[in-house]
Tab-separated table of C-alpha atoms in Angstrom:
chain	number	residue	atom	x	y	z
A	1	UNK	CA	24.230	1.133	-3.022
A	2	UNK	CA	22.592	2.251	0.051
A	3	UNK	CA	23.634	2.020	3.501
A	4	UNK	CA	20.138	1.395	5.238
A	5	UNK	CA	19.044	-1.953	5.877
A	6	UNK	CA	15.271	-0.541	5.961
A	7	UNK	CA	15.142	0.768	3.076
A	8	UNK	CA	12.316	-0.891	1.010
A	9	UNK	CA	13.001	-1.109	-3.050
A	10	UNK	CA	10.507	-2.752	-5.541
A	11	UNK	CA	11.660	-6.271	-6.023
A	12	UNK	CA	10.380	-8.544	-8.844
A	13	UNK	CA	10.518	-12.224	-7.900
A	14	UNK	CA	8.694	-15.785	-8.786
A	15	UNK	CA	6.677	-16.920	-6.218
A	16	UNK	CA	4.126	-20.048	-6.561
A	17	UNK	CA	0.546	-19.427	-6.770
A	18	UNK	CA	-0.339	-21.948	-4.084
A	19	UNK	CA	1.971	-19.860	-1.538
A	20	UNK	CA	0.858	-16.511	-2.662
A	21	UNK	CA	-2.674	-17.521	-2.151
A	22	UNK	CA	-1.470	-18.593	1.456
A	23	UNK	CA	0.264	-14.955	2.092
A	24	UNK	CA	-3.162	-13.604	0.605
A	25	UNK	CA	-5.277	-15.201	3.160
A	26	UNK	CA	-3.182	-14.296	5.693
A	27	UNK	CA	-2.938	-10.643	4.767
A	28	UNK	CA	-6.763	-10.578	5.219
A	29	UNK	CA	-6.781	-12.768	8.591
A	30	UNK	CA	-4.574	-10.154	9.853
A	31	UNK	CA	-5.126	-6.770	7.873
A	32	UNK	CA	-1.460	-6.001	6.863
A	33	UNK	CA	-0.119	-6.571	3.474
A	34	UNK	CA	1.114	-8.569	1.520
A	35	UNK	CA	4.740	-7.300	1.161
A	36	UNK	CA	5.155	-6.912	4.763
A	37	UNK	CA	4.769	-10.507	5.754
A	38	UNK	CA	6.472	-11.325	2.920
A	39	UNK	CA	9.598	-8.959	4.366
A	40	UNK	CA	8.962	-10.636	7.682
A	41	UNK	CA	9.002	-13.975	6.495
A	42	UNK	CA	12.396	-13.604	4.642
A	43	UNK	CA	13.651	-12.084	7.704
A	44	UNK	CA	12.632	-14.894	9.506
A	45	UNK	CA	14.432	-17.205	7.066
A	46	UNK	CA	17.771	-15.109	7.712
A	47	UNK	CA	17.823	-14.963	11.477
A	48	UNK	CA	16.961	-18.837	11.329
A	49	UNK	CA	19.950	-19.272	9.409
A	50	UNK	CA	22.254	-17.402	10.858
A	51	UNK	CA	22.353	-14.579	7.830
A	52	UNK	CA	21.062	-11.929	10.572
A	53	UNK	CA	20.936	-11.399	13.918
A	54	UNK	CA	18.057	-12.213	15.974
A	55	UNK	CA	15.976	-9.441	18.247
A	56	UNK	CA	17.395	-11.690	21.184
A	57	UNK	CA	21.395	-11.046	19.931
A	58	UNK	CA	23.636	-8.516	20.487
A	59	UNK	CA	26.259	-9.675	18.088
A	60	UNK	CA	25.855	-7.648	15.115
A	61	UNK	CA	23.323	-4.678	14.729
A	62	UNK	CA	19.783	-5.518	13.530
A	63	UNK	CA	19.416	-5.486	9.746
A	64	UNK	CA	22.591	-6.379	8.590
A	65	UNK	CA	24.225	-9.245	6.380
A	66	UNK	CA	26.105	-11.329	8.888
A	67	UNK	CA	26.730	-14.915	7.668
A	68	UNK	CA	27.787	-17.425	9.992
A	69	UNK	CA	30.803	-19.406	8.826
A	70	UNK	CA	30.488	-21.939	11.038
A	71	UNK	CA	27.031	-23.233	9.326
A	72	UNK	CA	26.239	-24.157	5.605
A	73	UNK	CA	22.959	-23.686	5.347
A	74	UNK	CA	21.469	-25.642	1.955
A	75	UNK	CA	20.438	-23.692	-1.164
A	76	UNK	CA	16.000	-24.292	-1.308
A	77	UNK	CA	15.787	-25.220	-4.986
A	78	UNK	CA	14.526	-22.661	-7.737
A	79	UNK	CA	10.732	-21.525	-7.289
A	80	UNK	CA	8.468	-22.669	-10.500
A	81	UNK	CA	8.067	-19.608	-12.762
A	82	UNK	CA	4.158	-20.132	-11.696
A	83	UNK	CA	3.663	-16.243	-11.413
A	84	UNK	CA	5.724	-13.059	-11.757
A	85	UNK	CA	4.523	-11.108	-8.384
A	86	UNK	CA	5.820	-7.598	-6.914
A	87	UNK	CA	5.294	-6.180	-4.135
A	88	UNK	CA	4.882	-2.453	-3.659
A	89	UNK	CA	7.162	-0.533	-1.682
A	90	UNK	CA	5.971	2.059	-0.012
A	91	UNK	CA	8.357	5.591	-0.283
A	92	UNK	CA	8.168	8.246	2.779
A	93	UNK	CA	6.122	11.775	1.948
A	94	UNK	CA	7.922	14.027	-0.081
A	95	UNK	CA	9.735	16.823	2.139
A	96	UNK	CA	8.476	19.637	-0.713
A	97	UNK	CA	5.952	20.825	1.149
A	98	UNK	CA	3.818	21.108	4.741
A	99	UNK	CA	0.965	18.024	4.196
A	100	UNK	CA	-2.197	19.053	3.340
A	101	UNK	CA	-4.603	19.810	6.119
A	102	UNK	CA	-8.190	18.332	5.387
A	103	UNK	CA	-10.845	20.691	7.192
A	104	UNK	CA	-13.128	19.987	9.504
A	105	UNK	CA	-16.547	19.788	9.186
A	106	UNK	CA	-18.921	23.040	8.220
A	107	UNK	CA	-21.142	24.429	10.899
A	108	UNK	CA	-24.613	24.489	10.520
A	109	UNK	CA	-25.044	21.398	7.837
A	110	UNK	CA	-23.368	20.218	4.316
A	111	UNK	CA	-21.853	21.859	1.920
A	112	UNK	CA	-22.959	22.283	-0.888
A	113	UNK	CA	-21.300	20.539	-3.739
A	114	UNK	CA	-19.950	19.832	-7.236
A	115	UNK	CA	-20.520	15.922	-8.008
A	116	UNK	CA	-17.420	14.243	-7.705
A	117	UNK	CA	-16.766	11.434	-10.153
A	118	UNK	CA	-14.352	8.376	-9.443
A	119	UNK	CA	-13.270	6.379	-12.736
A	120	UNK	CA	-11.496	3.273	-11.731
A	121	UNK	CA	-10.555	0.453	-14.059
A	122	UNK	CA	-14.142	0.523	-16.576
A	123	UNK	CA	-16.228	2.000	-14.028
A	124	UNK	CA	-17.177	5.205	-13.024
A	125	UNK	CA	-18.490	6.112	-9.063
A	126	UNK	CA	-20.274	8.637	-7.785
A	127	UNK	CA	-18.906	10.177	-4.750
A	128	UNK	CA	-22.236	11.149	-2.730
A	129	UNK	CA	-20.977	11.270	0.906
A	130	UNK	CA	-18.985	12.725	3.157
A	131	UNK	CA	-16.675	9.873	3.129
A	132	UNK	CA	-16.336	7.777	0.473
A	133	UNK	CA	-13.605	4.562	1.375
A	134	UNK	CA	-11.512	2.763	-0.664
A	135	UNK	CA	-9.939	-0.332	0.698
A	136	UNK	CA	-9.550	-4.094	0.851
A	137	UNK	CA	-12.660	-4.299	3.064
A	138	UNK	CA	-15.529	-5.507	1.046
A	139	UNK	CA	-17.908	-4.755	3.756
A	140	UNK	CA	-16.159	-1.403	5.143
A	141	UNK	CA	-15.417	0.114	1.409
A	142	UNK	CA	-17.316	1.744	-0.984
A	143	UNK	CA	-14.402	1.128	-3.322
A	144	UNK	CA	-13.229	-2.203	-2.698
A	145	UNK	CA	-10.269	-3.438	-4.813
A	146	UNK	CA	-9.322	-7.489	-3.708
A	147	UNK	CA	-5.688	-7.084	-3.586
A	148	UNK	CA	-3.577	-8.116	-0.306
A	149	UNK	CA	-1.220	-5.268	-0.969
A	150	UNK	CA	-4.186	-2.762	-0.374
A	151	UNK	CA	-5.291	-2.220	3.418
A	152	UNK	CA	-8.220	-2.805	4.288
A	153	UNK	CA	-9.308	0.637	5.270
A	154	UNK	CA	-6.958	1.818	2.616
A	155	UNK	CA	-8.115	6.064	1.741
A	156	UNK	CA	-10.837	8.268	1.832
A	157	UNK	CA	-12.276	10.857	-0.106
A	158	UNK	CA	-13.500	13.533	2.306
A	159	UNK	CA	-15.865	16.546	0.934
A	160	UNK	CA	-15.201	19.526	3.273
A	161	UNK	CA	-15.932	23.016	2.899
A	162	UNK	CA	-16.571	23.273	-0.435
A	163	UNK	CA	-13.923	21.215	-1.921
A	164	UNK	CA	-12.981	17.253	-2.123
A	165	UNK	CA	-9.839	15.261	-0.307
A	166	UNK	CA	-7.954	12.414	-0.749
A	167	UNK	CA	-6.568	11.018	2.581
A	168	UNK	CA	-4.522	8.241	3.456
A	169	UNK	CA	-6.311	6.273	6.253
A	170	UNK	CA	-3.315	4.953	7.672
A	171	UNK	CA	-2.001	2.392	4.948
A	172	UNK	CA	1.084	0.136	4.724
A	173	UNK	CA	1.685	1.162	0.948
A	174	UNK	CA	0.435	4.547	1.105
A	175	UNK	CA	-0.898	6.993	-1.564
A	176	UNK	CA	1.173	8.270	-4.356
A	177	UNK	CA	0.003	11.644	-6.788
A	178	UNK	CA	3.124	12.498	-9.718
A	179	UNK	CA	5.312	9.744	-8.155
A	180	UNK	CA	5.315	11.241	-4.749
A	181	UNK	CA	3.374	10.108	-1.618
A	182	UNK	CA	1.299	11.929	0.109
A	183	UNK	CA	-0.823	11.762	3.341
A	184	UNK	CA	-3.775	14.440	2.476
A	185	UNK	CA	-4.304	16.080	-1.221
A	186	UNK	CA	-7.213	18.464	-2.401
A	187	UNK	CA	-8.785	17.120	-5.652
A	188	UNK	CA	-8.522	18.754	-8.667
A	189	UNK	CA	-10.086	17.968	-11.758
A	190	UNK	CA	-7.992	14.915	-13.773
A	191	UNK	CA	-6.300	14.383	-10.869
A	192	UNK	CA	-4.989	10.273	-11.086
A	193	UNK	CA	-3.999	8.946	-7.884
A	194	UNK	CA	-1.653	5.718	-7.050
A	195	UNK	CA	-2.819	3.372	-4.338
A	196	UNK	CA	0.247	-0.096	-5.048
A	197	UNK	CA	-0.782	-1.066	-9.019
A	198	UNK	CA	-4.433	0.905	-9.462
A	199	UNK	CA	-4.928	4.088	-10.811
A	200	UNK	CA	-7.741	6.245	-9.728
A	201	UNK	CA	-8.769	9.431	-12.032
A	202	UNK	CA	-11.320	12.289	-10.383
A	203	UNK	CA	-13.160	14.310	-12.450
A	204	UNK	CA	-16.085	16.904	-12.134
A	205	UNK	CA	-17.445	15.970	-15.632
C-alpha cells in the first residue's frame, strides 16, 4: 500500500444524483472538476472531524490518518445506490521519454495540409483550423463534451508544419495515449486518445 497521502487512485463510490448535480454546477461555476472538489470536500469532512490535521495545525503532517480519540464522531448513514459515479484520476507523464515539442507557427502563411478527421462517440469532425478545442466550454470548444470531469478548455489539436498535435491545455485530468499521459503528442493515423471516460480516434481517411 502506498506511502503518499497524494496519491490519487480511481475510486468507485455511490453518490446521489441530487448532490452530484450540485458538484456539477459547481465544477462549471468555478472551472475545476469534478473529482477535485469532491477530494476537497472529503478533506474538509476529515479535518472537521478531527481525522486530519488542519492547514492551521502543526500536530501531525498534512495528509495523514490521525483520529482523535478524544471525539466520536457519528457514522452519516449509507448513501442511496441512486448512481454508480467515478471520478478520474489523473496519473503524472510517463518518464519514457522528453515531451513532445509542438512547433511554432510557419513563416510566410499555412501549411498546407492533409484533412484531419476527429471520430468521437457517432460523429465524425473535421479539423479545419489551426486550433481545434476540445473542452467543457460550450461556447470556447469546438468539441464540447458536458462532463464536469472535463475542463473547460480541456486540449487542442494544433496543425503545425506539416503535421497535426494533440496538446493538453492545462487540464486537471489530463490526456492519456496507450495508458500513459502525455502533455503534447504528434497524430498519427488511428491514433485513440483518452481525455477521463471518452475516446477520441484521428484518422486521415
Amino acid at each position: 500500500m502506498s506511502t503518499d497521502p497524494n496519491r490519487k487512485t480511481l475510486r468507485h463510490f455511490y453518490c446521489t444524483d441530487g448532490i452530484w448535480q450540485i458538484f456539477e454546477h459547481m465544477s462549471e461555476a468555478l472551472d475545476r472538476g469534478v473529482d477535485e472538489l469532491v477530494n476537497e470536500a472529503m478533506r474538509a469532512l476529515a479535518e472537521q472531524n478531527g481525522y486530519l490535521a488542519g492547514p492551521d495545525t502543526d500536530a501531525q503532517p498534512s495528509g495523514l490518518y490521525v483520529p482523535d480519540p478524544s471525539r466520536s464522531p457519528a457514522m452519516p448513514p449509507p448513501l442511496p445506490a441512486a448512481r454508480m459515479t467515478a471520478h478520474f484520476a489523473g496519473r503524472p507523464p510517463s518518464p519514457s521519454g522528453p515531451p513532445t515539442a509542438v512547433p511554432p507557427p510557419s513563416p510566410g502563411g499555412a501549411d498546407p495540409m492533409p484533412p484531419l478527421f476527429l471520430v468521437f462517440g457517432n460523429q465524425k469532425y473535421i479539423v479545419d483550423k489551426d486550433q481545434f478545442i476540445i473542452g467543457r466550454g460550450a461556447k470556447s470548444s469546438d468539441l464540447p463534451i458536458r462532463d464536469g470531469n472535463i475542463s473547460r478548455k480541456h486540449a487542442a489539436v494544433v496543425r503545425r508544419g506539416g503535421a497535426y498535435y494533440i496538446k493538453d491545455l492545462g487540464s486537471t485530468n489530463g490526456i492519456d495515449f496507450n495508458g500513459e499521459r502525455i502533455e503534447a503528442r504528434k497524430i498519427e493515423e488511428g491514433d485513440v486518445y483518452s481525455i477521463c471516460d471518452y475516446q477520441l480516434r484521428f484518422t486521415f481517411k
